[in-house]
Amino acid sequence: EDQVTQSPEALRLQEGESSSLNCSYTVSGLRGLFWYRQDPGKGPEFLFTLYSAGEEKEKERLKATLTKKESFLHITAPKPEDSATYLCARPAGGTSYGKLTFGQGTILTVHP
Amino acid sequence: SQTIHQWPATLVQPVGSPLSLECTVEGTSNPNLYWYRQAAGRGLQLLFYSVGIGQISSEVPQNLSASRPQDRQFILSSKKLLLSDSGFYLCAWARGIVRGYTFGSGTRLTVV
């Protein structure tokens, strides 16, 4: 069974200080990977889907990249409003009926 | 456009009381529907999923049950709540897996 691990668990940045979040998984192979943003007390909000190694997608200050074994979410010059929990997820595989396995999330705090 | 409604937003229930959380989806037909639970500081745990009316699959043995009486309605229930049932419950829908999930706004359940 695939295990999805995110690191770090928490990340504190100063406004404008760029960094990256990691999402790794134990079952290699490209079944796709999803990134979500979750604000406190709310449901996760879809950010990106990645399917191919080398694929990159961008949205404002966020850029997601994918290899066969892991994905990175790069945050460039973050602002306080980027503070949230970022979750990654992988399809469970096989006859999975669209089930996703989620990582534990990275709590990002951006200080002004 | 598709929307997902989940209610109530917060709920405080005594141990041993029943539970009913409802989720409805608009703007799509025959969606895959999911119930997830998120404990504080942890990732999302899949509880139930459904690929059609009356079709429910359980992922984790527990004190909860789910039903899908209509195509776009998904209900999470319990006959007698336990303290360990406290958490943040999220409903989600998807059409296949290509575009990932769309989540509801969540229900914060506290069992006292």
XYZ file of N, CA and C in Angstrom:
672
model
N 0.836 -1.193 0.000
C 0.000 0.000 0.000
C 0.882 1.258 0.000
N 0.507 2.207 -0.813
C 1.282 3.428 -0.940
C 1.222 4.250 0.342
N 2.370 4.763 0.738
C 2.449 5.682 1.880
C 2.880 7.025 1.320
N 2.197 8.059 1.728
C 2.512 9.410 1.281
C 3.026 10.199 2.477
N 4.230 10.736 2.345
C 4.876 11.437 3.455
C 5.229 12.845 3.035
N 4.861 13.805 3.881
C 5.170 15.198 3.596
C 6.175 15.726 4.614
N 7.051 16.572 4.124
C 8.021 17.205 5.010
C 8.300 18.627 4.536
N 8.626 19.529 5.479
C 8.555 19.315 6.915
C 7.116 19.304 7.408
N 6.914 18.952 8.675
C 5.563 19.000 9.238
C 5.083 20.427 9.359
N 6.003 21.323 9.709
C 5.668 22.743 9.845
C 6.830 23.559 9.319
N 6.502 24.695 8.741
C 7.512 25.567 8.156
C 7.136 27.008 8.433
N 8.081 27.734 9.036
C 7.846 29.151 9.301
C 8.793 29.964 8.436
N 8.247 30.894 7.685
C 9.020 31.727 6.781
C 8.745 33.186 7.055
N 9.732 34.002 6.726
C 9.502 35.428 6.708
C 8.930 35.789 5.337
N 8.148 36.813 5.313
C 7.605 37.271 4.045
C 8.738 37.495 3.060
N 8.602 36.926 1.862
C 9.615 37.061 0.837
C 10.683 35.977 0.840
N 10.675 35.125 1.871
C 11.676 34.064 1.979
C 11.175 32.811 1.255
N 11.751 32.485 0.135
C 11.308 31.354 -0.680
C 11.719 30.030 -0.050
N 10.940 28.988 -0.305
C 11.258 27.658 0.219
C 10.475 26.606 -0.563
N 10.646 25.341 -0.148
C 9.969 24.234 -0.830
C 9.412 23.244 0.176
N 8.272 22.655 -0.182
C 7.664 21.581 0.577
C 7.829 20.293 -0.219
N 7.994 19.188 0.502
C 8.233 17.908 -0.163
C 7.095 16.932 0.076
N 6.812 16.134 -0.934
C 5.822 15.056 -0.834
C 6.453 13.824 -1.481
N 6.670 12.780 -0.709
C 7.265 11.561 -1.258
C 6.336 10.376 -1.044
N 6.510 9.306 -1.839
C 5.608 8.169 -1.752
C 6.404 6.885 -1.963
N 5.868 5.808 -1.428
C 6.615 4.558 -1.398
C 6.412 3.714 -2.638
N 5.285 3.863 -3.305
C 5.020 3.089 -4.514
C 5.368 3.967 -5.702
N 6.487 3.659 -6.346
C 6.913 4.497 -7.471
C 6.004 4.245 -8.662
N 6.140 5.093 -9.624
C 5.249 4.984 -10.772
C 4.338 6.187 -10.814
N 3.912 6.498 -11.984
C 3.196 7.760 -12.167
C 1.702 7.499 -12.239
N 1.036 7.679 -11.119
C -0.426 7.597 -11.103
C -1.021 8.989 -10.935
N -0.182 9.947 -10.921
C -0.669 11.298 -10.708
C -0.471 11.727 -9.273
N -0.453 13.018 -9.058
C -0.301 13.575 -7.721
C -1.088 14.867 -7.649
N -1.716 15.089 -6.505
C -2.549 16.277 -6.315
C -2.005 17.098 -5.157
N -2.079 18.412 -5.289
C -1.776 19.328 -4.194
C -3.040 20.110 -3.850
N -3.238 20.258 -2.535
C -4.375 21.015 -2.018
C -3.866 22.025 -0.995
N -4.629 23.090 -0.842
C -4.400 24.056 0.220
C -5.589 23.992 1.158
N -5.320 23.997 2.476
C -6.405 23.973 3.448
C -6.225 25.085 4.459
N -7.203 25.975 4.525
C -7.224 27.015 5.539
C -7.899 26.473 6.791
N -7.559 27.029 7.966
C -8.120 26.508 9.219
C -9.646 26.472 9.208
N -10.193 25.313 9.588
C -11.639 25.174 9.685
C -12.362 25.062 8.365
N -11.631 24.863 7.271
C -12.254 24.762 5.957
C -11.831 23.482 5.247
N -12.562 23.141 4.206
C -12.191 21.992 3.402
C -11.004 22.308 2.509
N -10.234 21.295 2.130
C -9.097 21.528 1.226
C -9.552 22.075 -0.116
N -8.719 22.935 -0.673
C -8.991 23.548 -1.969
C -7.964 23.050 -2.969
N -8.448 22.574 -4.100
C -7.576 22.006 -5.122
C -6.618 23.060 -5.685
N -5.337 22.668 -5.798
C -4.327 23.540 -6.406
C -3.850 23.004 -7.758
N -3.270 21.800 -7.730
C -2.625 21.269 -8.936
C -2.852 19.766 -9.068
N -2.832 19.305 -10.327
C -2.683 17.893 -10.651
C -1.438 17.750 -11.515
N -0.600 16.788 -11.178
C 0.602 16.506 -11.965
C 0.573 15.035 -12.356
N 0.960 14.743 -13.610
C 0.902 13.357 -14.069
C 2.220 12.812 -14.580
N 3.060 13.668 -15.111
C 4.263 13.177 -15.782
C 5.509 13.694 -15.089
N 6.537 12.816 -14.978
C 7.823 13.235 -14.436
C 8.344 14.410 -15.244
N 8.797 15.427 -14.527
C 9.269 16.619 -15.199
C 8.191 17.668 -15.389
N 6.952 17.300 -15.126
C 5.852 18.245 -15.304
C 5.923 19.322 -14.225
N 5.590 20.543 -14.602
C 5.547 21.661 -13.673
C 4.249 22.426 -13.896
N 3.684 22.912 -12.789
C 2.508 23.769 -12.894
C 2.665 24.923 -11.924
N 2.161 26.085 -12.325
C 2.335 27.280 -11.520
C 1.006 27.979 -11.294
N 0.931 28.598 -10.112
C -0.223 29.420 -9.784
C 0.248 30.484 -8.821
N 0.281 31.700 -9.291
C 0.759 32.833 -8.507
C 2.159 32.524 -7.967
N 2.333 32.451 -6.665
C 3.667 32.256 -6.086
C 4.011 30.783 -5.894
N 3.152 29.886 -6.302
C 3.335 28.453 -6.121
C 3.720 27.780 -7.429
N 4.680 26.857 -7.326
C 5.021 26.015 -8.464
C 5.206 24.591 -7.975
N 4.501 23.664 -8.610
C 4.582 22.254 -8.247
C 5.361 21.510 -9.316
N 6.250 20.623 -8.871
C 7.033 19.795 -9.772
C 6.898 18.338 -9.370
N 7.201 17.448 -10.327
C 6.975 16.019 -10.093
C 8.117 15.190 -10.660
N 8.583 14.202 -9.853
C 9.473 13.170 -10.340
C 8.745 11.841 -10.160
N 9.455 10.733 -10.420
C 8.809 9.427 -10.244
C 8.612 9.086 -8.778
N 9.380 9.737 -7.907
C 9.337 9.353 -6.498
C 8.833 10.436 -5.566
N 8.780 11.683 -6.035
C 8.385 12.755 -5.142
C 7.919 13.978 -5.905
N 7.295 14.866 -5.147
C 6.852 16.124 -5.709
C 7.279 17.250 -4.768
N 7.512 18.400 -5.344
C 7.852 19.573 -4.555
C 6.846 20.678 -4.856
N 6.545 21.417 -3.794
C 5.753 22.628 -3.945
C 6.660 23.787 -3.566
N 7.052 24.556 -4.571
C 7.956 25.670 -4.357
C 7.130 26.937 -4.125
N 7.533 27.679 -3.107
C 6.838 28.927 -2.794
C 7.842 30.060 -2.948
N 7.572 30.928 -3.878
C 8.489 32.028 -4.193
C 7.965 33.327 -3.595
N 8.832 33.987 -2.815
C 8.486 35.268 -2.197
C 7.109 35.210 -1.546
N 6.933 34.310 -0.574
C 5.602 34.138 0.022
C 5.124 35.375 0.764
N 3.788 35.454 0.855
C 3.124 36.513 1.593
C 2.348 35.885 2.750
N 2.008 36.684 3.759
C 1.247 36.114 4.892
C -0.014 35.367 4.472
N -0.650 35.797 3.390
C -1.868 35.120 2.953
C -1.610 33.735 2.371
N -0.357 33.375 2.192
C -0.027 32.010 1.763
C -0.014 31.039 2.934
N -0.145 31.555 4.147
C -0.173 30.699 5.334
C -1.373 29.763 5.272
N -1.110 28.480 5.398
C -2.159 27.454 5.301
C -1.490 26.095 5.500
N -2.295 25.050 5.523
C -1.763 23.694 5.471
C -1.810 23.225 4.021
N -0.714 22.680 3.545
C -0.636 22.191 2.180
C -0.589 20.659 2.214
N -1.507 20.070 1.505
C -1.663 18.617 1.475
C -1.351 18.088 0.089
N -0.680 16.953 0.043
C -0.535 16.259 -1.228
C -1.257 14.913 -1.135
N -1.612 14.368 -2.283
C -2.364 13.115 -2.308
C -2.063 12.358 -3.584
N -2.149 11.037 -3.481
C -1.933 10.179 -4.649
C -3.124 9.259 -4.819
N -3.507 8.942 -6.035
C -4.551 7.928 -6.236
C -4.097 6.604 -5.651
N -5.062 5.861 -5.110
C -4.731 4.622 -4.417
C -4.284 3.524 -5.365
N -4.613 3.637 -6.646
C -4.152 2.643 -7.604
C -5.085 1.473 -7.725
N -4.937 0.702 -8.805
C -5.781 -0.458 -9.030
C -7.212 -0.038 -9.224
N -8.125 -0.886 -8.769
C -9.548 -0.548 -8.844
C -9.874 0.317 -7.640
N -9.467 1.549 -7.723
C -9.501 2.377 -6.518
C -10.730 3.258 -6.433
N -11.540 3.294 -7.516
C -12.720 4.147 -7.519
C -12.395 5.577 -7.112
N -11.249 6.036 -7.550
C -10.906 7.414 -7.290
C -10.493 7.714 -5.868
N -10.128 6.705 -5.097
C -9.692 6.974 -3.729
C -8.324 7.625 -3.732
N -8.156 8.601 -2.846
C -6.884 9.284 -2.689
C -6.279 8.971 -1.332
N -4.954 8.807 -1.327
C -4.200 8.674 -0.090
C -3.504 10.000 0.159
N -3.777 10.610 1.315
C -3.241 11.925 1.624
C -2.022 11.834 2.530
N -1.108 12.786 2.352
C -0.054 12.981 3.336
C -0.609 13.710 4.541
N 0.249 13.850 5.553
C -0.181 14.489 6.806
C -0.249 16.007 6.697
N 0.355 16.534 5.651
C 0.299 17.974 5.452
C 1.503 18.709 6.005
N 1.771 19.865 5.427
C 2.778 20.797 5.938
C 2.061 22.086 6.312
N 2.242 22.487 7.583
C 1.636 23.739 8.052
C 2.610 24.865 7.757
N 2.226 25.744 6.858
C 3.078 26.869 6.476
C 2.595 28.135 7.155
N 3.525 28.807 7.820
C 3.236 30.108 8.435
C 4.208 31.118 7.859
N 3.662 32.189 7.292
C 4.485 33.247 6.725
C 4.292 34.501 7.570
N 5.382 34.958 8.161
C 5.327 36.134 9.036
C 5.624 37.397 8.246
N 4.897 38.475 8.520
C 5.150 39.734 7.792
C 6.469 40.372 8.221
N -22.168 25.274 -12.903
C -20.979 24.840 -12.192
C -21.381 23.911 -11.046
N -20.417 23.092 -10.646
C -20.708 22.127 -9.596
C -20.443 22.729 -8.217
N -21.323 22.430 -7.289
C -21.110 22.867 -5.909
C -21.411 21.716 -4.972
N -20.823 21.771 -3.811
C -21.042 20.750 -2.804
C -21.418 21.431 -1.502
N -22.459 20.936 -0.880
C -22.951 21.514 0.361
C -22.831 20.482 1.467
N -22.371 20.934 2.604
C -22.191 20.041 3.744
C -22.676 20.780 4.991
N -23.451 20.093 5.788
C -23.939 20.717 7.028
C -24.237 19.677 8.096
N -24.222 20.115 9.398
C -23.948 21.487 9.838
C -22.459 21.789 9.835
N -22.088 23.010 10.082
C -20.681 23.398 10.108
C -20.028 22.966 11.415
N -20.744 23.074 12.496
C -20.232 22.634 13.789
C -21.327 21.885 14.529
N -20.896 20.964 15.371
C -21.856 20.136 16.100
C -21.206 19.662 17.387
N -21.905 19.837 18.495
C -21.460 19.314 19.778
C -22.517 18.327 20.238
N -22.100 17.087 20.427
C -23.048 16.031 20.771
C -22.553 15.255 21.989
N -23.462 14.804 22.856
C -23.032 13.982 23.995
C -22.716 12.566 23.570
N -21.857 11.924 24.341
C -21.561 10.513 24.112
C -22.849 9.708 24.144
N -22.970 8.783 23.195
C -24.148 7.927 23.143
C -25.288 8.474 22.308
N -25.174 9.699 21.851
C -26.251 10.274 21.034
C -26.068 9.879 19.573
N -27.129 9.977 18.758
C -26.998 9.641 17.339
C -26.395 10.802 16.546
N -25.996 10.486 15.317
C -25.375 11.488 14.448
C -25.919 11.350 13.032
N -26.126 12.478 12.397
C -26.450 12.472 10.976
C -25.837 13.709 10.339
N -24.873 13.500 9.446
C -24.268 14.584 8.679
C -24.663 14.396 7.226
N -25.021 15.492 6.578
C -25.513 15.387 5.214
C -24.627 16.158 4.236
N -24.531 15.617 3.066
C -23.730 16.220 1.996
C -24.513 16.099 0.703
N -24.627 17.196 -0.030
C -25.289 17.138 -1.337
C -24.429 17.830 -2.384
N -24.507 17.341 -3.579
C -23.744 17.874 -4.697
C -24.729 18.397 -5.742
N -24.399 19.535 -6.340
C -25.230 20.104 -7.398
C -24.415 20.270 -8.670
N -25.069 20.173 -9.795
C -24.434 20.484 -11.065
C -23.692 19.345 -11.710
N -23.870 18.128 -11.208
C -23.244 16.964 -11.821
C -24.116 15.758 -11.544
N -23.892 14.692 -12.285
C -24.651 13.473 -12.043
C -23.697 12.302 -11.881
N -24.153 11.310 -11.119
C -23.392 10.094 -10.861
C -21.958 10.365 -10.392
N -21.793 11.251 -9.415
C -20.431 11.492 -8.925
C -19.980 10.368 -8.004
N -18.683 10.190 -7.871
C -18.149 9.400 -6.769
C -18.181 10.305 -5.532
N -18.626 9.760 -4.411
C -18.742 10.541 -3.189
C -17.907 9.917 -2.089
N -17.350 10.749 -1.246
C -16.412 10.294 -0.220
C -16.701 10.999 1.099
N -16.489 10.271 2.195
C -16.422 10.868 3.523
C -15.013 10.645 4.073
N -14.390 11.755 4.510
C -13.091 11.704 5.143
C -13.208 12.277 6.548
N -12.315 11.844 7.437
C -12.198 12.446 8.755
C -10.767 12.942 8.924
N -10.673 14.105 9.550
C -9.366 14.702 9.792
C -9.241 14.985 11.275
N -8.374 14.245 11.946
C -8.097 14.511 13.358
C -7.141 15.687 13.446
N -7.126 16.332 14.589
C -6.311 17.536 14.767
C -4.848 17.242 14.455
N -4.262 18.062 13.571
C -2.844 17.924 13.266
C -2.493 16.713 12.419
N -3.484 16.076 11.835
C -3.213 14.883 11.037
C -3.840 15.017 9.660
N -3.475 14.063 8.796
C -4.013 14.078 7.440
C -5.426 13.550 7.382
N -5.895 13.341 6.193
C -7.268 12.901 5.965
C -7.338 11.385 5.894
N -8.278 10.821 6.629
C -8.506 9.383 6.636
C -9.821 9.089 5.926
N -9.756 8.269 4.885
C -10.969 7.902 4.155
C -11.830 6.981 4.997
N -13.103 7.349 5.152
C -14.047 6.550 5.922
C -14.935 5.702 5.005
N -15.583 6.341 4.050
C -16.508 5.661 3.149
C -16.411 6.289 1.763
N -16.731 5.476 0.765
C -16.897 6.039 -0.568
C -18.047 5.322 -1.255
N -18.588 6.006 -2.261
C -19.754 5.487 -2.965
C -19.644 5.818 -4.444
N -19.878 4.825 -5.276
C -19.838 5.038 -6.729
C -21.244 5.086 -7.325
N -22.263 4.904 -6.498
C -23.627 4.977 -7.007
C -24.633 4.844 -5.887
N -25.904 5.081 -6.216
C -26.975 4.996 -5.228
C -26.954 3.633 -4.543
N -26.977 3.655 -3.216
C -27.026 2.428 -2.443
C -25.723 1.657 -2.377
N -24.683 2.148 -3.058
C -23.395 1.442 -3.076
C -22.428 2.146 -2.132
N -22.112 1.486 -1.026
C -21.251 2.061 -0.015
C -20.109 1.110 0.266
N -18.901 1.637 0.298
C -17.739 0.851 0.694
C -17.114 1.499 1.916
N -16.797 0.672 2.900
C -16.207 1.155 4.134
C -14.723 0.863 4.144
N -13.957 1.862 4.534
C -12.512 1.705 4.548
C -11.984 1.322 5.918
N -12.652 1.763 6.953
C -12.136 1.567 8.300
C -13.258 1.081 9.207
N -13.062 -0.044 9.910
C -14.087 -0.493 10.865
C -14.291 0.559 11.944
N -15.528 0.885 12.218
C -15.728 1.966 13.174
C -17.189 2.029 13.577
N -17.470 3.056 14.306
C -18.785 3.271 14.884
C -19.702 4.030 13.934
N -19.276 4.234 12.709
C -20.032 5.059 11.790
C -20.563 4.233 10.626
N -21.566 4.783 9.958
C -22.100 4.168 8.742
C -22.413 5.272 7.750
N -22.582 4.906 6.490
C -22.907 5.886 5.457
C -24.016 5.337 4.583
N -24.745 6.250 3.981
C -25.806 5.863 3.056
C -25.852 6.855 1.911
N -26.359 6.391 0.788
C -26.512 7.234 -0.395
C -27.915 6.987 -0.943
N -28.887 7.680 -0.388
C -30.278 7.451 -0.804
C -30.622 8.043 -2.162
N -29.880 9.055 -2.581
C -30.095 9.675 -3.891
C -28.742 9.866 -4.573
N -28.785 10.118 -5.863
C -27.543 10.186 -6.645
C -26.559 11.206 -6.092
N -27.073 12.340 -5.619
C -26.183 13.411 -5.201
C -26.276 13.708 -3.707
N -26.677 12.705 -2.929
C -26.795 12.878 -1.493
C -26.020 11.782 -0.786
N -25.227 12.186 0.196
C -24.396 11.233 0.929
C -24.530 11.567 2.402
N -24.858 10.569 3.223
C -25.140 10.804 4.625
C -24.212 9.964 5.482
N -23.667 10.577 6.497
C -22.825 9.890 7.471
C -23.598 9.809 8.780
N -23.663 8.617 9.368
C -24.503 8.418 10.545
C -23.786 7.616 11.615
N -24.315 7.741 12.804
C -23.921 6.888 13.910
C -25.130 6.699 14.822
N -25.268 5.517 15.380
C -26.363 5.286 16.326
C -25.992 5.779 17.718
N -24.723 5.605 18.084
C -24.252 6.034 19.402
C -22.840 6.562 19.278
N -22.667 7.857 19.479
C -21.357 8.469 19.326
C -20.423 8.113 20.471
N -19.139 8.005 20.123
C -18.073 7.803 21.087
C -17.211 9.061 21.141
N -16.464 9.223 22.229
C -15.556 10.367 22.311
C -14.578 10.385 21.139
N -14.142 9.198 20.724
C -13.161 9.084 19.641
C -13.723 9.456 18.278
N -15.026 9.701 18.190
C -15.622 10.131 16.917
C -15.439 11.629 16.680
N -14.926 12.331 17.654
C -14.678 13.765 17.462
C -13.683 13.983 16.340
N -13.901 15.037 15.581
C -12.989 15.339 14.486
C -13.633 16.258 13.478
N -12.924 16.468 12.402
C -13.394 17.324 11.308
C -13.760 16.405 10.153
N -15.041 16.407 9.794
C -15.552 15.502 8.776
C -15.728 16.241 7.458
N -15.190 15.649 6.431
C -15.221 16.270 5.116
C -15.882 15.356 4.101
N -16.783 15.936 3.343
C -17.399 15.242 2.226
C -16.720 15.729 0.950
N -16.568 14.865 -0.018
C -15.954 15.258 -1.289
C -16.622 14.516 -2.429
N -16.539 15.110 -3.618
C -17.032 14.422 -4.809
C -15.969 14.477 -5.890
N -16.070 13.511 -6.798
C -15.170 13.478 -7.943
C -15.863 12.738 -9.078
N -15.502 13.133 -10.289
C -15.939 12.358 -11.449
C -14.683 11.695 -12.002
N -14.525 10.428 -11.698
C -13.255 9.790 -11.974
C -12.210 10.394 -11.065
N -10.960 10.409 -11.476
C -9.900 10.914 -10.611
C -9.068 11.980 -11.310
N -9.349 12.234 -12.550
C -8.479 13.107 -13.334
C -8.359 14.493 -12.727
N -9.469 15.018 -12.227
C -9.458 16.373 -11.712
C -9.407 16.422 -10.195
N -9.177 15.303 -9.560
C -9.098 15.317 -8.098
C -10.467 15.517 -7.475
N -10.463 15.818 -6.217
C -11.697 15.992 -5.459
C -12.092 17.461 -5.361
N -13.401 17.660 -5.142
C -13.890 18.932 -4.654
C -14.475 18.659 -3.278
N -13.990 19.388 -2.295
C -14.403 19.151 -0.916
C -15.503 20.110 -0.493
N -16.307 19.630 0.451
C -17.229 20.508 1.141
C -16.486 21.317 2.190
N -17.234 22.134 2.894
C -16.619 23.042 3.864
C -16.340 22.370 5.208
N -16.838 21.152 5.395
C -16.505 20.405 6.594
C -17.461 20.600 7.749
N -17.507 19.600 8.629
C -18.270 19.666 9.873
C -17.333 19.363 11.030
N -17.259 20.290 11.963
C -16.445 20.080 13.168
C -17.341 19.413 14.210
N -17.082 18.147 14.501
C -17.870 17.392 15.481
C -17.078 17.246 16.771
N -17.688 17.658 17.857
C -17.108 17.469 19.177
C -18.056 16.606 19.987
N -17.564 15.477 20.444
C -18.374 14.587 21.279
C -17.933 14.791 22.720
N -18.893 15.123 23.578
C -18.570 15.465 24.973
C -19.202 14.463 25.956
